[in-house]
XYZ file of C-alpha atoms in Angstrom:
761
model
C -0.020 0.027 0.014
C 1.265 3.563 -0.800
C -0.272 5.384 2.191
C 1.996 5.870 5.214
C 0.868 5.297 8.804
C -0.787 8.020 10.750
C 1.659 10.366 12.525
C 0.361 9.372 15.945
C 0.350 5.696 15.228
C 2.072 3.696 17.909
C 3.267 1.278 15.265
C 6.471 1.651 13.254
C 6.400 0.903 9.605
C 6.770 -2.769 8.759
C 10.033 -3.783 7.173
C 9.962 -3.379 3.457
C 6.964 -0.994 3.458
C 7.901 2.203 5.229
C 11.025 3.483 3.447
C 11.868 3.691 -0.235
C 15.583 3.601 0.585
C 15.324 0.051 1.810
C 17.056 -2.522 -0.292
C 13.869 -4.591 -0.336
C 11.910 -1.933 -2.165
C 13.378 -3.034 -5.348
C 12.032 -6.565 -4.757
C 8.181 -6.497 -4.251
C 6.601 -9.248 -2.098
C 5.253 -12.272 -3.892
C 1.615 -12.269 -5.064
C -0.692 -14.086 -2.496
C -2.724 -17.115 -3.543
C -6.431 -16.762 -4.609
C -7.786 -18.420 -1.434
C -5.556 -16.248 0.746
C -6.863 -13.173 -1.079
C -10.481 -14.395 -0.506
C -9.742 -14.597 3.151
C -7.988 -11.258 3.266
C -10.859 -9.527 1.577
C -13.359 -11.062 3.913
C -15.304 -12.745 1.037
C -15.644 -16.123 2.851
C -16.970 -14.378 5.952
C -19.545 -12.452 3.939
C -20.667 -15.585 2.121
C -21.281 -17.501 5.363
C -23.042 -14.588 7.031
C -25.220 -13.896 3.944
C -26.194 -17.577 3.629
C -27.227 -17.858 7.254
C -29.290 -14.574 7.147
C -30.913 -15.559 3.906
C -31.850 -19.010 5.144
C -33.448 -17.604 8.285
C -35.428 -15.043 6.311
C -36.760 -17.790 3.962
C -37.968 -19.737 6.991
C -39.673 -16.594 8.288
C -41.244 -16.060 4.851
C -42.701 -19.557 4.803
C -44.335 -19.077 8.219
C -45.345 -15.370 8.265
C -46.518 -14.647 4.680
C -49.523 -17.069 4.764
C -50.696 -15.631 8.034
C -51.049 -12.189 6.439
C -52.657 -13.493 3.282
C -49.623 -12.810 1.068
C -49.760 -14.765 -2.194
C -47.435 -17.628 -2.931
C -45.583 -15.668 -5.608
C -44.303 -13.275 -2.865
C -42.483 -16.079 -1.069
C -41.050 -17.301 -4.425
C -39.898 -13.695 -5.316
C -38.105 -13.317 -1.939
C -36.276 -16.553 -2.440
C -35.228 -15.622 -5.999
C -33.945 -12.182 -4.941
C -32.079 -13.530 -1.967
C -30.413 -16.038 -4.257
C -29.672 -13.303 -6.837
C -28.206 -11.064 -4.126
C -25.708 -13.659 -3.021
C -23.215 -13.278 -5.894
C -23.731 -9.530 -5.856
C -22.707 -9.404 -2.169
C -19.590 -11.477 -2.952
C -18.551 -9.232 -5.878
C -18.984 -6.075 -3.803
C -16.923 -7.607 -1.021
C -14.112 -8.606 -3.432
C -13.980 -5.279 -5.189
C -14.332 -2.852 -2.326
C -13.029 -2.382 1.169
C -14.013 -0.129 4.059
C -11.221 2.294 5.175
C -11.149 5.048 7.731
C -11.579 7.437 4.847
C -14.483 5.578 3.173
C -15.144 2.790 0.704
C -12.300 2.325 -1.762
C -11.281 -0.212 -4.434
C -9.381 -3.049 -2.837
C -6.367 -2.482 -5.180
C -5.936 1.074 -3.801
C -6.058 -0.071 -0.177
C -3.144 -1.324 1.770
C -4.194 -3.365 4.780
C -1.021 -2.500 6.522
C -2.207 1.097 6.838
C -5.098 0.106 9.069
C -5.116 0.342 12.867
C -6.018 -2.728 14.790
C -9.159 -1.049 16.163
C -10.368 -0.166 12.661
C -9.769 -3.699 11.490
C -12.131 -4.898 14.198
C -14.689 -2.276 13.209
C -14.347 -3.235 9.607
C -14.985 -6.901 10.306
C -18.230 -6.126 12.088
C -19.221 -3.675 9.285
C -18.713 -6.512 6.761
C -20.832 -8.834 8.834
C -23.519 -6.206 9.215
C -23.530 -5.542 5.483
C -23.891 -9.292 4.768
C -26.812 -9.575 7.115
C -28.474 -6.247 6.291
C -28.656 -6.754 2.533
C -31.049 -9.820 2.589
C -32.996 -8.280 5.419
C -33.626 -5.098 3.365
C -34.687 -7.217 0.365
C -37.082 -9.283 2.572
C -38.570 -6.240 4.278
C -39.164 -4.307 1.133
C -40.847 -7.133 -0.663
C -43.023 -8.050 2.403
C -44.310 -4.440 2.636
C -44.869 -4.274 -1.094
C -46.892 -7.511 -1.322
C -48.809 -6.939 1.895
C -50.164 -3.530 0.877
C -50.515 -4.563 -2.729
C -52.483 -7.769 -2.202
C -56.096 -7.979 -3.488
C -58.382 -8.751 -0.572
C -61.722 -8.252 -2.294
C -64.106 -11.247 -2.549
C -64.258 -10.627 -6.261
C -60.739 -12.018 -6.627
C -61.979 -15.528 -5.496
C -62.957 -17.858 -8.337
C -66.726 -18.351 -8.802
C -66.833 -22.094 -8.447
C -70.565 -22.267 -8.265
C -71.139 -20.616 -11.562
C -74.115 -21.390 -13.832
C -71.876 -23.352 -16.185
C -71.287 -25.944 -13.429
C -75.006 -26.516 -12.673
C -76.456 -29.899 -13.646
C -79.078 -32.104 -12.093
C -76.343 -34.514 -11.036
C -74.398 -31.654 -9.521
C -76.467 -28.565 -8.898
C -73.893 -27.237 -6.487
C -70.114 -27.386 -6.725
C -67.693 -26.119 -4.060
C -64.353 -27.083 -5.579
C -61.475 -29.586 -5.449
C -59.940 -30.754 -2.128
C -56.863 -32.742 -1.285
C -56.439 -34.275 2.190
C -52.930 -34.851 3.371
C -52.192 -37.989 5.417
C -52.643 -37.526 9.191
C -49.594 -36.762 11.320
C -49.463 -38.835 14.459
C -49.094 -36.501 17.443
C -49.403 -39.016 20.205
C -50.425 -42.602 20.596
C -49.076 -46.112 20.080
C -47.011 -46.756 17.018
C -49.564 -49.361 15.771
C -51.933 -46.503 15.238
C -49.999 -45.480 12.133
C -51.806 -48.125 10.107
C -55.100 -46.792 11.522
C -54.114 -43.263 10.403
C -53.291 -44.472 6.904
C -56.585 -46.287 6.604
C -58.393 -43.270 8.077
C -56.977 -41.029 5.316
C -58.113 -43.443 2.565
C -61.541 -43.734 4.113
C -61.913 -39.904 4.341
C -61.079 -39.562 0.647
C -63.671 -42.279 -0.105
C -66.353 -40.503 1.878
C -65.525 -37.127 0.287
C -65.593 -38.629 -3.192
C -69.215 -39.648 -2.606
C -70.170 -35.981 -2.032
C -70.934 -34.413 -5.389
C -70.249 -30.835 -4.340
C -66.591 -31.818 -4.082
C -63.925 -33.284 -6.328
C -61.195 -35.170 -4.455
C -57.513 -35.701 -5.242
C -56.743 -39.341 -4.988
C -54.537 -40.512 -2.137
C -51.975 -41.888 -4.630
C -51.020 -38.335 -5.738
C -51.112 -36.862 -2.257
C -47.589 -36.201 -0.771
C -46.606 -38.770 1.835
C -44.832 -38.169 5.130
C -41.178 -37.656 4.578
C -41.459 -35.919 1.223
C -39.838 -32.457 0.856
C -41.822 -30.031 2.988
C -43.570 -27.202 1.345
C -46.342 -24.839 2.329
C -49.916 -26.054 2.123
C -50.722 -23.590 -0.609
C -47.875 -24.836 -2.731
C -49.037 -28.417 -2.247
C -52.526 -27.462 -3.306
C -51.301 -25.744 -6.455
C -49.087 -28.704 -7.267
C -52.020 -31.070 -6.872
C -54.269 -28.611 -8.756
C -56.777 -28.564 -5.837
C -58.674 -25.537 -4.557
C -58.255 -26.569 -0.913
C -55.731 -28.497 1.068
C -56.516 -30.209 4.408
C -53.748 -30.872 6.934
C -54.773 -33.462 9.513
C -53.301 -34.637 12.770
C -54.307 -37.644 14.908
C -53.945 -37.963 18.657
C -54.803 -41.255 20.368
C -55.121 -41.796 24.093
C -56.565 -45.198 24.937
C -59.992 -45.415 23.354
C -60.187 -41.690 22.736
C -59.357 -40.353 19.267
C -58.886 -36.640 18.462
C -58.490 -35.358 14.981
C -57.557 -31.767 14.075
C -58.034 -30.534 10.461
C -56.593 -27.269 9.032
C -58.246 -26.141 5.884
C -56.076 -23.977 3.590
C -57.115 -22.196 0.421
C -54.504 -23.052 -2.192
C -54.870 -19.836 -4.280
C -54.083 -17.514 -1.334
C -52.554 -19.771 1.198
C -55.021 -18.566 3.767
C -56.144 -20.796 6.615
C -59.930 -20.893 6.310
C -60.751 -22.933 9.370
C -59.482 -25.277 12.016
C -61.820 -28.144 12.972
C -61.480 -30.674 15.762
C -63.339 -33.955 16.387
C -63.136 -36.254 19.314
C -64.690 -39.728 19.364
C -64.441 -42.672 21.753
C -64.314 -46.201 20.534
C -66.612 -48.429 22.477
C -65.176 -51.588 24.055
C -67.263 -53.868 21.865
C -66.969 -51.833 18.710
C -65.207 -53.102 15.595
C -62.075 -50.961 14.924
C -62.686 -50.812 11.173
C -66.275 -49.784 11.782
C -65.079 -47.052 14.116
C -62.606 -45.970 11.483
C -65.465 -45.503 8.993
C -67.540 -43.644 11.497
C -64.696 -41.247 12.249
C -63.846 -40.780 8.584
C -67.435 -39.895 7.740
C -67.654 -37.330 10.495
C -64.373 -35.798 9.274
C -65.782 -35.673 5.713
C -69.039 -34.064 6.793
C -67.161 -31.526 8.931
C -64.965 -30.644 5.953
C -67.999 -30.343 3.665
C -69.732 -27.965 6.137
C -66.539 -25.938 6.659
C -65.937 -25.527 2.940
C -69.572 -24.685 2.265
C -69.376 -21.571 4.576
C -66.853 -19.635 2.419
C -68.234 -21.026 -0.875
C -72.003 -21.085 -0.536
C -74.101 -21.862 -3.584
C -74.879 -19.051 -5.954
C -78.452 -17.975 -6.519
C -78.711 -20.120 -9.599
C -77.146 -23.095 -7.860
C -79.370 -22.711 -4.862
C -82.468 -22.676 -7.040
C -81.448 -25.786 -8.994
C -80.369 -27.499 -5.714
C -83.825 -26.921 -4.179
C -85.550 -28.138 -7.320
C -83.523 -31.369 -7.672
C -83.510 -32.308 -3.993
C -87.154 -31.367 -3.637
C -88.136 -33.591 -6.523
C -86.156 -36.592 -5.309
C -87.513 -36.093 -1.742
C -91.146 -35.828 -2.865
C -90.917 -39.035 -4.880
C -89.215 -40.787 -1.966
C -91.869 -39.632 0.537
C -94.705 -40.788 -1.702
C -93.171 -44.213 -2.169
C -92.521 -44.534 1.572
C -96.235 -44.041 2.285
C -96.981 -46.944 -0.005
C -94.117 -48.992 1.380
C -95.172 -48.784 5.004
C -98.864 -49.043 4.246
C -101.288 -49.398 7.104
C -99.938 -50.035 10.587
C -99.485 -53.776 11.120
C -99.401 -54.627 7.389
C -96.353 -56.166 5.720
C -94.256 -53.516 3.927
C -94.250 -53.476 0.136
C -90.874 -54.955 -0.747
C -91.114 -53.976 -4.455
C -90.547 -50.330 -3.545
C -87.532 -50.852 -1.341
C -84.827 -50.532 -3.974
C -86.239 -47.331 -5.513
C -86.577 -45.568 -2.171
C -82.958 -46.514 -1.268
C -81.798 -45.194 -4.635
C -83.654 -41.885 -4.160
C -82.392 -41.299 -0.595
C -78.858 -42.165 -1.806
C -79.089 -39.537 -4.561
C -80.257 -36.900 -2.146
C -77.399 -37.641 0.248
C -74.813 -37.476 -2.547
C -76.069 -34.113 -3.764
C -76.856 -32.678 -0.318
C -74.646 -34.584 2.176
C -76.100 -32.761 5.137
C -79.726 -33.566 4.397
C -81.174 -34.850 7.673
C -84.453 -36.280 6.359
C -82.756 -38.388 3.772
C -80.358 -40.005 6.336
C -83.257 -40.626 8.736
C -85.550 -42.177 6.053
C -82.707 -44.280 4.760
C -81.894 -45.615 8.221
C -85.614 -46.521 8.874
C -85.887 -48.332 5.578
C -82.544 -50.134 5.986
C -83.599 -51.387 9.401
C -86.549 -53.223 7.851
C -84.474 -54.852 5.036
C -84.544 -58.378 6.679
C -88.380 -58.201 6.930
C -88.767 -57.691 3.154
C -86.105 -60.171 2.116
C -83.388 -57.600 1.309
C -81.004 -58.630 4.016
C -80.264 -61.265 6.662
C -80.099 -60.561 10.362
C -76.794 -62.434 10.398
C -75.301 -60.373 7.557
C -72.506 -58.407 9.167
C -72.249 -55.962 6.162
C -75.927 -55.099 6.544
C -75.578 -54.538 10.277
C -72.524 -52.323 9.815
C -74.223 -50.277 7.057
C -77.405 -49.897 9.195
C -75.403 -48.795 12.278
C -73.364 -46.262 10.337
C -76.467 -44.872 8.612
C -78.327 -44.434 11.894
C -75.332 -42.818 13.575
C -74.998 -40.359 10.705
C -78.670 -39.395 11.027
C -78.094 -38.615 14.681
C -74.976 -36.592 13.973
C -76.628 -34.510 11.249
C -79.986 -34.047 13.131
C -79.613 -34.732 16.872
C -82.974 -33.003 17.520
C -84.964 -35.508 15.511
C -87.121 -37.924 17.530
C -86.923 -40.500 14.718
C -83.131 -40.325 14.414
C -82.569 -40.808 18.131
C -85.237 -43.606 18.377
C -83.944 -45.525 15.327
C -80.454 -45.680 16.730
C -81.746 -46.689 20.066
C -83.867 -49.428 18.632
C -80.858 -50.790 16.778
C -78.948 -51.371 20.029
C -82.116 -52.627 21.738
C -83.322 -55.054 19.137
C -80.602 -55.828 16.597
C -77.726 -56.091 19.114
C -79.700 -56.917 22.261
C -78.018 -54.176 24.243
C -80.769 -52.357 26.176
C -78.336 -50.436 28.381
C -76.565 -49.054 25.271
C -79.825 -48.005 23.722
C -81.067 -45.961 26.666
C -79.234 -42.634 25.977
C -80.720 -42.424 22.487
C -84.257 -43.551 23.557
C -84.190 -41.101 26.481
C -83.187 -38.345 24.043
C -86.113 -39.382 21.723
C -88.619 -39.172 24.606
C -87.297 -35.765 25.775
C -87.721 -34.469 22.266
C -91.185 -35.919 22.047
C -92.172 -34.380 25.391
C -90.850 -30.967 24.255
C -92.693 -30.963 20.911
C -96.453 -31.497 21.682
C -98.723 -32.596 20.352
C -96.705 -35.749 19.728
C -99.072 -38.560 18.936
C -96.757 -41.563 18.590
C -96.325 -43.970 21.496
C -93.291 -45.772 20.039
C -90.484 -43.728 21.642
C -92.112 -44.311 25.069
C -92.631 -47.995 24.386
C -89.047 -48.466 23.241
C -87.576 -46.650 26.266
C -89.842 -48.515 28.651
C -88.688 -51.876 27.073
C -85.035 -50.885 27.477
C -85.611 -49.921 31.114
C -87.560 -53.094 31.831
C -84.822 -55.243 30.312
C -82.153 -53.581 32.510
C -84.178 -54.246 35.732
C -85.735 -50.763 35.992
C -89.368 -51.831 35.723
C -90.708 -49.070 38.001
C -88.942 -46.430 35.846
C -90.442 -48.121 32.749
C -94.007 -47.712 34.108
C -93.254 -44.100 34.880
C -92.260 -43.558 31.175
C -95.365 -45.353 29.910
C -97.598 -42.946 31.825
C -96.265 -40.097 29.687
C -97.279 -41.818 26.425
C -99.795 -39.595 24.545
C -102.118 -42.409 23.321
C -104.022 -45.203 25.025
C -102.433 -48.567 24.410
C -103.659 -50.831 21.671
C -104.030 -54.593 22.108
C -100.835 -55.365 20.254
C -98.867 -53.086 22.591
C -100.429 -54.086 25.912
C -97.402 -56.193 26.999
C -95.283 -53.083 27.158
C -97.287 -52.357 30.323
C -97.855 -55.868 31.627
C -94.222 -57.017 31.620
C -92.888 -54.334 33.915
C -95.927 -54.685 36.205
C -95.183 -58.435 36.579
C -91.428 -57.953 36.932
C -92.000 -55.441 39.672
C -94.375 -57.951 41.281
C -97.169 -55.400 41.154
C -99.780 -58.000 40.264
C -102.740 -56.112 41.669
C -101.830 -53.022 39.610
C -101.466 -55.206 36.518
C -104.926 -56.668 36.985
C -106.429 -53.226 37.616
C -104.734 -51.944 34.384
C -106.363 -54.748 32.416
C -109.753 -54.192 34.025
C -109.591 -50.551 33.132
C -108.744 -50.970 29.469
C -110.640 -54.168 28.734
C -114.033 -52.487 27.864
C -112.312 -50.257 25.182
C -110.165 -53.026 23.770
C -113.005 -55.576 23.658
C -115.500 -53.197 22.003
C -116.378 -54.185 18.414
C -114.007 -57.147 18.870
C -114.354 -60.525 17.233
C -113.314 -62.168 20.492
C -109.568 -62.238 19.904
C -108.868 -59.317 22.178
C -111.064 -60.750 24.929
C -109.140 -64.053 24.625
C -105.774 -62.263 24.916
C -106.904 -60.283 27.947
C -108.165 -63.447 29.599
C -104.782 -65.166 28.830
C -102.911 -62.191 30.486
C -105.183 -62.144 33.431
C -104.688 -65.939 33.985
C -100.926 -65.638 33.805
C -100.810 -62.758 36.256
C -103.100 -64.445 38.805
C -101.115 -67.711 38.726
C -97.841 -65.833 39.271
C -99.454 -64.004 42.191
C -101.146 -66.989 43.851
C -98.853 -69.881 42.915
C -101.899 -71.996 42.096
C -101.764 -73.629 38.764
C -105.482 -74.444 38.861
C -105.923 -71.182 36.932
C -104.195 -72.843 33.991
C -106.704 -75.720 33.995
C -109.620 -73.302 34.163
C -108.357 -71.350 31.224
C -107.725 -74.621 29.315
C -111.412 -75.458 29.681
C -112.269 -72.128 28.091
C -110.044 -72.359 25.075
C -111.093 -75.927 24.268
C -114.159 -74.407 22.484
C -112.913 -70.913 21.638
C -112.445 -70.544 17.873
C -109.810 -67.822 18.392
C -107.618 -70.087 20.412
C -104.745 -71.827 18.506
C -103.002 -75.072 18.938
C -99.859 -73.182 19.924
C -101.673 -71.473 22.778
C -103.244 -74.701 24.001
C -99.876 -76.562 23.848
C -98.290 -73.925 26.078
C -101.088 -74.101 28.623
C -101.121 -77.890 28.669
C -97.352 -77.875 29.255
C -97.816 -75.395 32.168
C -100.660 -77.494 33.588
C -98.700 -80.784 33.362
C -100.877 -82.334 30.645
C -98.013 -83.847 28.696
C -100.076 -86.193 26.499
C -102.133 -83.122 25.479
C -98.916 -81.244 24.741
C -97.893 -83.844 22.148
C -101.328 -83.811 20.598
C -101.420 -79.998 20.287
C -97.868 -79.689 18.935
C -98.827 -82.095 16.061
C -101.623 -79.593 15.048
C -99.527 -76.378 15.212
C -99.274 -74.260 12.048
C -96.094 -72.139 12.513
C -96.866 -69.838 9.650
C -100.171 -68.666 11.082
C -100.092 -69.383 14.780
C -98.680 -66.426 16.778
C -98.287 -68.711 19.818
C -96.482 -71.440 17.841
C -93.131 -72.588 19.398
C -90.058 -71.494 17.416
C -87.692 -73.905 15.735
C -85.817 -74.491 19.039
C -88.800 -74.463 21.406
C -90.668 -77.074 19.344
C -88.226 -80.011 19.952
C -87.687 -78.841 23.488
C -91.358 -78.995 24.355
C -91.581 -82.368 22.606
C -88.661 -83.704 24.554
C -90.106 -82.596 27.938
C -93.537 -84.045 27.139
C -92.028 -87.361 25.881
C -89.776 -87.722 29.000
C -92.710 -87.226 31.324
C -94.900 -89.686 29.452
C -92.462 -92.520 29.792
C -90.528 -92.309 26.483
C -87.032 -91.265 27.511
C -85.266 -92.701 24.497
C -87.264 -90.596 22.082
C -87.027 -87.629 24.472
C -83.202 -87.850 24.374
C -83.239 -87.696 20.597
C -85.178 -84.390 20.779
C -82.789 -83.063 23.396
C -79.906 -83.858 21.112
C -81.788 -82.262 18.257
C -81.957 -78.987 20.272
C -78.231 -79.239 21.011
C -77.610 -79.571 17.305
C -79.785 -76.615 16.567
C -77.704 -74.484 18.944
C -74.483 -75.558 17.373
C -75.396 -75.179 13.705
C -78.668 -73.307 13.001
C -78.699 -69.697 11.741
C -80.943 -68.714 14.715
C -78.467 -70.081 17.185
C -75.672 -68.201 15.400
C -77.609 -64.972 15.763
C -78.416 -65.725 19.339
C -74.779 -66.421 20.156
C -73.944 -62.956 18.789
C -76.682 -61.250 20.769
C -77.034 -63.318 23.912
C -74.459 -66.110 24.341
C -75.330 -66.626 27.955
C -78.904 -67.685 27.192
C -77.604 -70.123 24.583
C -75.214 -71.795 27.045
C -77.888 -71.994 29.767
C -80.332 -73.666 27.308
C -77.558 -76.142 26.363
C -77.013 -76.822 30.072
C -80.714 -77.748 30.417
C -80.461 -80.080 27.353
C -77.427 -81.831 28.911
C -79.329 -82.231 32.148
C -82.233 -83.838 30.262
C -79.688 -86.285 28.738
C -78.156 -86.912 32.171
C -74.834 -85.492 31.145
C -73.983 -83.840 34.436
C -70.323 -82.899 33.682
C -71.333 -81.270 30.346
C -74.191 -79.520 32.153
C -71.814 -78.050 34.678
C -69.429 -76.808 31.905
C -72.393 -75.089 30.099
C -73.644 -73.487 33.317
C -70.147 -72.137 33.987
C -70.034 -70.751 30.452
C -73.477 -69.207 30.805
C -72.637 -67.496 34.121
C -69.339 -66.152 32.661
C -71.133 -64.726 29.627
C -74.129 -63.300 31.601
C -73.986 -59.538 32.087
C -76.839 -58.024 34.118
C -75.446 -54.600 33.297
C -76.058 -55.209 29.616
C -79.374 -57.071 29.892
C -80.865 -57.798 33.287
C -83.810 -59.857 31.948
C -81.329 -62.076 30.111
C -79.404 -62.593 33.253
C -82.619 -63.656 35.079
C -83.467 -66.085 32.259
C -80.036 -67.688 32.479
C -80.357 -68.332 36.163
C -83.897 -69.624 35.776
C -82.702 -72.182 33.197
C -79.758 -73.075 35.475
C -82.199 -73.769 38.297
C -84.217 -76.031 36.021
C -81.007 -77.861 34.966
C -79.935 -78.420 38.632
C -83.472 -79.712 39.455
C -83.444 -82.020 36.469
C -80.319 -83.849 37.696
C -81.365 -83.863 41.314
C -78.835 -81.318 42.626
C -81.266 -79.840 45.148
C -78.896 -77.567 47.063
C -77.612 -75.833 43.934
C -81.209 -75.556 42.534
C -82.506 -73.939 45.738
C -79.538 -71.513 46.007
C -80.250 -70.358 42.392
C -84.076 -70.022 43.116
C -83.233 -67.952 46.192
C -81.076 -65.697 44.043
C -83.958 -65.175 41.582
C -86.551 -64.426 44.255
C -84.127 -62.008 46.013
C -83.693 -59.883 42.863
C -85.570 -56.572 42.983
C -87.278 -57.329 39.762
C -87.437 -60.873 38.673
C -89.301 -64.178 39.121
C -92.005 -64.397 41.790
C -92.591 -66.981 44.430
C -95.884 -67.916 42.793
C -94.304 -68.546 39.383
C -91.765 -70.996 41.032
C -94.544 -72.860 42.911
C -96.734 -73.065 39.748
C -93.988 -74.501 37.554
C -94.409 -78.288 37.373
C -90.659 -78.684 36.645
C -89.937 -77.669 40.265
C -92.486 -80.132 41.810
C -89.676 -82.589 42.742
C -88.240 -79.878 45.081
C -91.370 -79.273 47.133
C -90.571 -81.883 49.783
C -86.961 -80.746 50.376
C -86.255 -78.595 53.486
C -83.958 -76.319 51.442
C -86.744 -75.454 48.973
C -89.308 -74.926 51.727
C -86.946 -72.581 53.559
C -86.440 -70.510 50.410
C -90.127 -70.262 49.725
C -90.986 -69.240 53.251
C -88.414 -66.517 53.103
C -90.151 -65.045 50.110
C -93.777 -65.772 51.108
C -94.570 -62.046 51.130
C -94.590 -62.134 47.298
C -97.714 -64.360 47.322
C -101.272 -63.089 47.393
C -102.051 -65.460 50.320
C -98.885 -66.756 52.087
C -100.952 -69.280 54.034
C -101.216 -71.509 50.944
C -97.580 -72.430 51.450
C -98.232 -74.667 54.410
C -101.115 -76.438 52.627
C -98.944 -77.022 49.585
C -96.008 -78.405 51.634
C -98.433 -80.561 53.602
C -99.603 -82.056 50.333
C -96.064 -82.650 49.124
C -95.161 -84.505 52.265
C -98.319 -86.668 52.183
C -99.849 -84.983 55.276
C -103.523 -84.111 55.582
C -104.369 -80.607 54.230
C -106.282 -79.777 57.385
C -103.063 -79.838 59.317
């Protein structure tokens, strides 16, 4: 360098640079290498500092710009300018240096003329320049794009334009892509659940005609290069991108969905869902349920910023209204008069119409409710089988969807409750929905349908809450018809309120028997007889009723066979069973009861060999018949208890004990209290059959001690327990529960007869 040091510099000139008279002046120093020169001119330092600053600013751009609605091109432009500024910063650093007197060309600057303090200041100024340049570029572009962005609604594409309107798609929102869920928390095995959930969501969305869906095959997978949601949407050519996350804690599943508009990168909404998988629920069925709720939530969220245009709304109302009107008209014909068999020929067309409405208008509550009601009757019109798991899953999902869409509908809540009550045999699970249906019916007078009250009363009765069931029935808006009278009688009897049951029949008999052909009068007499015998313990009432139905034209062979069995007329049982017409007789034994009744009658008429063949026939039915398969699914405890009774009839004591153990293990009074009572009643019969008196009496005591169960009179009136009457254990149990009888004094007379003593005593 040609400049000399400052006069007050504490440093002396370096050898070879301070005096021209030095011998070394004639021999200049060697030229430094290129890399040494890069280091001396601080080019490497500037490059590193610039790269770090630019990288940080690009990260800030990716996070901040979408929050302020800046377009995607703004982020791209920042990246390009920062990249373009990099070589410019290096060139400036190579060509110029900062000196105490200003910026000068490097070739005119001699580093030796700098003070140590200025060298330090220059180093910091170089770093500041390298960091400030990309920051200025970023800030200027951010301000420009923020104040220059177009925020008017007119800038959004009109997706629901008239050109898109058709009868198949009267309303169109746009195209959506759903990214695979990110697991936030939960076991590693839930990754497979998350993958399946994503595919199921896409399937559900693709069935919604207002949306077009990007297939999962073209959706970026976890681990791919990360980009903004808006960029992903533009790459996939979708109008919206949905980012999902899944959090699992035990049986609780929480899904969060962030909806991003691809064109602007804006976050339109954040939706969260939380569902709990029941202990008995199939995981894949739960996955479908969760996926559908996700799809419906997305549809509703996207519909808010993109509602149908006036033209779309008009066409939508016309198309949906026409399909609904045809469906309602066909449903009236399908259901016909109350009590008639539905018209199966209309089933397929109604299902097609409701399916079209749901596809066009996914949130249509009436279509979901109507479809669920119809689907529930599919087995009754030959369109499904009760054992068909696919039908059951479709029915359950349809009914749940109706409740999600329209929780304030009496029919939606009742239909789902009836599914659990009847199809699955889970009265405790049905109660929340049936209670909701009754509350809605109470709050919307005048409600003229008794069915919500009947269904809830039945569920309460089956879970041992018979008094609560009677309370619900009192709120029913209509007087009971003959076909529905047992909804009242069953809880009266279970609560051992026999006097109230007889008063109820007495009060309603005149109305029900008016203009009657005699069938209602016969049914009322049958109910009255059963109640009186359960109350008195005297089976003479059975014989009196038998005398009446011998000449009653409304009585059937099935009814007579049951009364002869109860009265101990076993020869008459065999005679009546031979005349039963299962297709027309409402009292006819079912396919399992028929051989069972035959076996009991044959055994007691002295034909044990043939009786055993019928017992084995029942066992075979329970191991192979479709009805047994259905019963094993709904109520396995009752199946095992019945098998125990069959083994007892065959004298197979060890097999009986195994079946009783299985029945008691499967019995769940919390799920169905009445089923639990039936199991123990059958167990008591099995113990009695093989002569195990102590176990039989202990089981009977358990039944009579239950708050709502068998009565002392029903035990005394059952001929199958006659062999116990002389045992001290049985007499002790009966005396302990004598208060359940109309006249407890009959106990001593009965036991005197059983011991051969004179009745007078």
